[in-house]
Coordinates of C-alpha atoms in Angstrom, one line a residue:
Chain X
K487 CA 55.4 87.4 119.8
A488 CA 53.0 84.3 120.6
G489 CA 53.3 82.2 117.8
V490 CA 50.7 79.1 116.4
T491 CA 48.9 77.4 119.0
Q492 CA 46.0 74.5 118.4
T493 CA 43.9 72.8 120.7
P494 CA 43.7 70.2 122.2
R495 CA 47.5 69.2 122.1
Y496 CA 45.8 65.7 122.8
L497 CA 42.7 63.6 121.8
I498 CA 41.8 60.6 122.1
K499 CA 38.5 59.6 119.9
T500 CA 36.8 56.2 118.5
R501 CA 35.8 55.2 115.8
G502 CA 33.0 56.7 114.4
Q503 CA 33.1 59.9 116.0
Q504 CA 33.5 63.4 115.3
V505 CA 36.3 66.1 116.2
T506 CA 36.9 69.5 116.1
L507 CA 40.7 71.3 116.1
S508 CA 41.3 74.5 117.4
C509 CA 44.2 76.7 115.6
S510 CA 45.2 80.3 116.8
P511 CA 47.7 81.9 114.5
I512 CA 50.4 84.4 114.6
S513 CA 48.8 87.8 115.5
G514 CA 48.4 90.1 111.9
H515 CA 48.1 86.9 109.7
R516 CA 45.2 85.9 107.6
S517 CA 46.1 82.6 105.9
V518 CA 45.7 79.4 108.3
S519 CA 46.2 76.5 106.6
W520 CA 45.8 72.6 108.0
Y521 CA 48.1 69.7 107.8
Q522 CA 48.2 65.8 108.3
Q523 CA 52.0 63.9 109.4
T524 CA 52.1 60.0 109.7
P525 CA 54.3 58.2 109.4
G526 CA 53.0 56.4 106.1
Q527 CA 52.0 58.6 104.2
G528 CA 53.9 62.1 105.1
L529 CA 53.0 65.3 105.7
Q530 CA 50.4 65.8 103.1
F531 CA 48.1 69.3 103.1
L532 CA 45.0 69.4 104.0
F533 CA 43.8 73.1 103.0
E534 CA 44.2 76.6 103.2
Y535 CA 41.9 79.5 104.8
F536 CA 42.1 83.4 104.0
S537 CA 39.8 86.0 105.5
E538 CA 37.1 83.0 106.3
T539 CA 36.8 81.6 103.0
Q540 CA 38.9 78.3 101.6
R541 CA 41.2 79.1 99.3
N542 CA 43.0 76.0 98.3
K543 CA 42.7 72.7 99.6
G544 CA 44.2 69.4 99.0
N545 CA 42.5 65.2 98.0
F546 CA 41.1 64.6 101.9
P547 CA 37.7 63.2 101.6
G548 CA 34.9 65.4 102.2
R549 CA 34.8 63.9 106.8
F550 CA 37.8 66.2 106.5
S551 CA 36.6 70.8 106.8
G552 CA 37.1 73.6 108.0
R553 CA 36.4 77.3 108.6
Q554 CA 37.9 80.2 109.6
F555 CA 36.3 83.4 111.9
S556 CA 36.8 87.0 110.8
N557 CA 39.7 87.0 114.4
S558 CA 41.9 84.8 112.5
R559 CA 41.1 81.5 114.0
S560 CA 40.2 78.5 112.4
E561 CA 38.8 75.6 113.0
M562 CA 39.7 71.9 111.7
N563 CA 36.9 69.1 112.2
V564 CA 36.9 65.7 111.2
S565 CA 33.7 63.7 111.2
T566 CA 32.9 60.0 111.5
L567 CA 36.2 59.7 112.7
E568 CA 38.5 56.1 110.8
L569 CA 41.2 54.3 112.2
G570 CA 43.5 55.7 109.4
D571 CA 42.6 58.9 110.7
S572 CA 44.8 58.6 113.9
A573 CA 47.5 61.5 113.0
L574 CA 49.6 64.5 114.3
Y575 CA 47.7 67.4 112.6
L576 CA 49.1 70.9 112.2
C577 CA 48.2 74.2 111.4
A578 CA 50.2 77.5 110.4
S579 CA 49.9 80.6 109.7
S580 CA 51.6 83.3 106.9
L581 CA 51.0 86.5 106.2
E582 CA 49.0 86.3 103.0
G583 CA 49.3 82.5 101.5
L584 CA 50.7 79.5 101.1
A585 CA 53.7 81.6 99.0
N586 CA 54.8 83.2 102.8
E587 CA 56.7 81.8 105.0
Q588 CA 54.4 78.5 107.0
F589 CA 54.8 79.3 110.6
F590 CA 54.0 76.3 112.6
G591 CA 52.3 75.5 115.6
P592 CA 52.9 72.5 117.6
G593 CA 50.0 69.7 116.7
T594 CA 47.0 68.1 117.5
R595 CA 47.9 64.4 118.4
L596 CA 44.9 62.8 117.9
T597 CA 44.4 58.7 117.7
V598 CA 41.0 57.0 117.2
L599 CA 40.7 54.1 118.6
Chain R
L688 CA 50.7 69.8 89.7
A689 CA 54.5 69.4 91.2
K690 CA 55.3 66.7 93.7
T691 CA 58.5 66.0 94.8
T692 CA 61.5 62.9 95.4
Q693 CA 64.3 63.6 97.5
P694 CA 65.9 60.6 99.4
I695 CA 64.3 58.7 102.7
S696 CA 67.9 59.6 104.9
M697 CA 71.1 60.5 104.2
D698 CA 74.1 60.8 107.7
S699 CA 76.8 62.8 108.5
Y700 CA 79.1 63.9 110.4
E701 CA 80.0 66.6 112.6
G702 CA 81.3 69.8 110.7
Q703 CA 80.7 68.2 107.1
E704 CA 79.2 69.8 104.7
V705 CA 75.7 68.0 103.6
N706 CA 74.1 68.5 100.6
I707 CA 70.3 67.1 99.9
T708 CA 68.9 66.6 96.2
C709 CA 64.5 67.3 95.7
S710 CA 63.6 66.4 92.4
H711 CA 59.9 68.5 91.0
N712 CA 60.2 67.8 87.1
N713 CA 57.1 68.5 86.4
I714 CA 57.5 72.6 88.3
A715 CA 55.9 75.1 87.0
T716 CA 57.0 78.6 85.9
N717 CA 55.0 80.0 89.1
D718 CA 56.3 77.3 91.6
Y719 CA 58.2 78.6 93.9
I720 CA 60.9 75.9 95.9
T721 CA 60.4 75.8 100.0
W722 CA 62.2 74.0 102.4
Y723 CA 61.4 72.5 105.7
Q724 CA 63.1 71.5 108.6
Q725 CA 61.3 70.0 111.4
F726 CA 62.0 68.3 114.8
P727 CA 60.5 65.3 116.5
S728 CA 56.9 66.2 118.3
Q729 CA 57.3 69.8 116.9
G730 CA 55.4 71.3 114.1
P731 CA 58.4 72.4 110.9
R732 CA 60.3 75.4 110.5
F733 CA 60.8 77.1 108.1
I734 CA 64.4 77.5 106.3
I735 CA 64.8 78.4 103.1
Q736 CA 63.1 79.1 99.6
G737 CA 64.0 80.5 96.1
Y738 CA 62.8 80.5 92.6
K739 CA 66.1 80.3 90.5
T740 CA 69.9 80.1 91.0
K741 CA 71.3 80.4 94.0
V742 CA 69.8 81.7 97.7
T743 CA 71.9 81.9 101.0
N744 CA 71.0 82.8 104.2
E745 CA 72.3 82.5 107.4
V746 CA 72.1 78.9 108.2
A747 CA 71.1 77.2 104.6
S748 CA 72.6 77.6 100.6
L749 CA 69.9 76.6 97.7
F750 CA 70.7 76.0 94.6
I751 CA 68.6 75.2 91.9
P752 CA 69.7 75.1 88.3
A753 CA 68.1 76.7 84.8
D754 CA 65.9 73.7 84.1
R755 CA 64.3 74.4 87.9
K756 CA 63.3 70.1 87.4
S757 CA 65.6 69.7 90.9
S758 CA 67.1 71.9 94.1
T759 CA 69.4 71.0 96.5
L760 CA 69.9 72.8 100.6
S761 CA 73.0 72.7 101.2
L762 CA 73.9 73.3 104.6
P763 CA 77.2 74.0 106.1
R764 CA 79.5 72.6 108.8
V765 CA 76.3 70.6 110.3
S766 CA 76.4 69.6 113.7
L767 CA 74.3 67.3 116.2
S768 CA 71.7 69.8 116.4
D769 CA 71.0 69.4 112.9
T770 CA 69.8 66.0 112.9
A771 CA 66.6 66.0 112.0
V772 CA 63.7 66.2 108.6
Y773 CA 64.0 68.1 105.9
Y774 CA 61.5 68.0 103.7
C775 CA 60.7 69.8 100.3
L776 CA 58.2 71.3 99.5
V777 CA 57.1 73.1 95.5
G778 CA 54.0 74.8 95.7
D779 CA 51.9 77.3 93.1
K780 CA 49.7 79.9 94.1
G781 CA 46.9 79.3 91.7
R782 CA 44.9 81.4 90.3
G783 CA 41.0 82.2 89.3
S784 CA 38.9 78.9 90.3
T785 CA 42.6 77.3 89.9
L786 CA 43.3 75.2 93.0
G787 CA 46.4 75.8 94.6
R788 CA 48.2 72.7 96.3
L789 CA 51.3 72.7 98.7
Y790 CA 53.0 69.4 98.4
F791 CA 55.9 68.4 100.8
G792 CA 58.3 65.6 99.6
R793 CA 58.4 62.7 102.3
G794 CA 61.1 64.4 103.7
T795 CA 64.8 63.3 104.3
Q796 CA 65.9 62.1 107.9
L797 CA 69.4 63.5 108.1
T798 CA 71.4 62.1 111.0
V799 CA 74.6 63.8 111.9
W800 CA 76.4 61.7 113.5
P801 CA 79.8 63.1 116.4

């Protein structure tokens, strides 16, 4: 069974731009969650989607948004990029939600210049 | 909403047992405790999950006292390949209009020496 895939793996943007990251969950998994990882703040939960609806949300500004498609694939968008948005963005999928074992993808390394 | 506190780093030698403790004083009745392992440049990997008392699987044990305000991940006979960051996570599922959140601890960097 294929694991969680994320595209692109690396991305370089400049301040003020926007970016869209993609995540394909493990087949059969309906929950997709997103995380931001930085050296200073560690691993922080962004949000979770289930059946195309945002079900849980962390403490991030509205510039961070996401969506989930009917095939459970998910995208995360960050608008008006700031230098502090440079991070590793991880996506995880699970069968039913945050209570289940999360399977993480390799992440997308975003650098904002 | 429960948050966690765990040591920033720990050192051990091959063959020793390692115990990493996580504090979660505000854990709620229906919260569960989960531990993940992360190697550099990889996403975290699930190790073990529990609600109370003791849980054991092929790689680790999780000890949770009766008050559930802390938990201890026990790694028996560690090897060099166990060098990684270990995250303690306490999460609720959220009900109705309450949004559940998944909080990771800051992680514990475990370094195993030969």
